[in-house]
Amino acid sequence: MKLTNSIKTSIATALTLAVMASPVMAGERGHDGEGKPAHCMKHKKHKHSGQDFPSVKHMKRKLDLTDEQADKIEAILAAAKAERKEQSGSLHSMKKELTQLTHSEDYDESAVKALFAQYQADMQDKMLAKSKVHHEIWLVLTPEQREKLSERMNKRHDRS
């Protein structure tokens, strides 16, 4: 398909403007004071803010938790946080190693398969730990709160 010179010029101009505008747009966002771009801060408004579990404050409000229940759940989540951080570091190092293997001159398929096997085992451990935390929190809840949580979860799953 032949493009006329005016269409080519229009496309080139649009691409040039897009490339030139991107640093300007990025600069307008600013920072949150912690070195993160300000646009990342909007995610902190979300219930989970990128975490595996909702905040205790959110759960307390939505499920009408008592102070004692909230304290127990905070303790459960605090204990799980250290484990998640350790697992996250392990998974991150595996991803870096995979990048090194795939970018090397000599591709070693057996090494990649071994890395995938380790990654799969680590992900299984991560999901098991997450499941245990959910169960521990479930045990803290009253039957009415469990029902309310189940309804909220079903409603959320129905939307997706």
mmCIF file of C-alpha atoms in Angstrom, residues 25 38 42 45 47-48 54 65 94 97 122-123 137:
data_model
loop_
_atom_site.group_PDB
_atom_site.id
_atom_site.type_symbol
_atom_site.label_atom_id
_atom_site.label_comp_id
_atom_site.label_asym_id
_atom_site.label_seq_id
_atom_site.Cartn_x
_atom_site.Cartn_y
_atom_site.Cartn_z
ATOM 1 C CA MET A 25 4.128 14.402 30.703
ATOM 2 C CA ALA A 38 3.287 10.763 42.189
ATOM 3 C CA LYS A 42 -2.993 7.030 43.388
ATOM 4 C CA LYS A 45 -6.195 4.836 47.539
ATOM 5 C CA LYS A 47 -8.188 -1.142 49.121
ATOM 6 C CA HIS A 48 -5.239 -3.468 48.652
ATOM 7 C CA PRO A 54 -6.488 -5.960 52.423
ATOM 8 C CA LEU A 65 -14.315 -6.321 63.432
ATOM 9 C CA MET A 94 15.158 -16.239 39.806
ATOM 10 C CA GLU A 97 18.811 -15.460 36.534
ATOM 11 C CA ASP A 122 8.630 -21.463 45.181
ATOM 12 C CA MET A 123 5.302 -20.249 43.780
ATOM 13 C CA ILE A 137 -7.888 -14.841 59.434
#
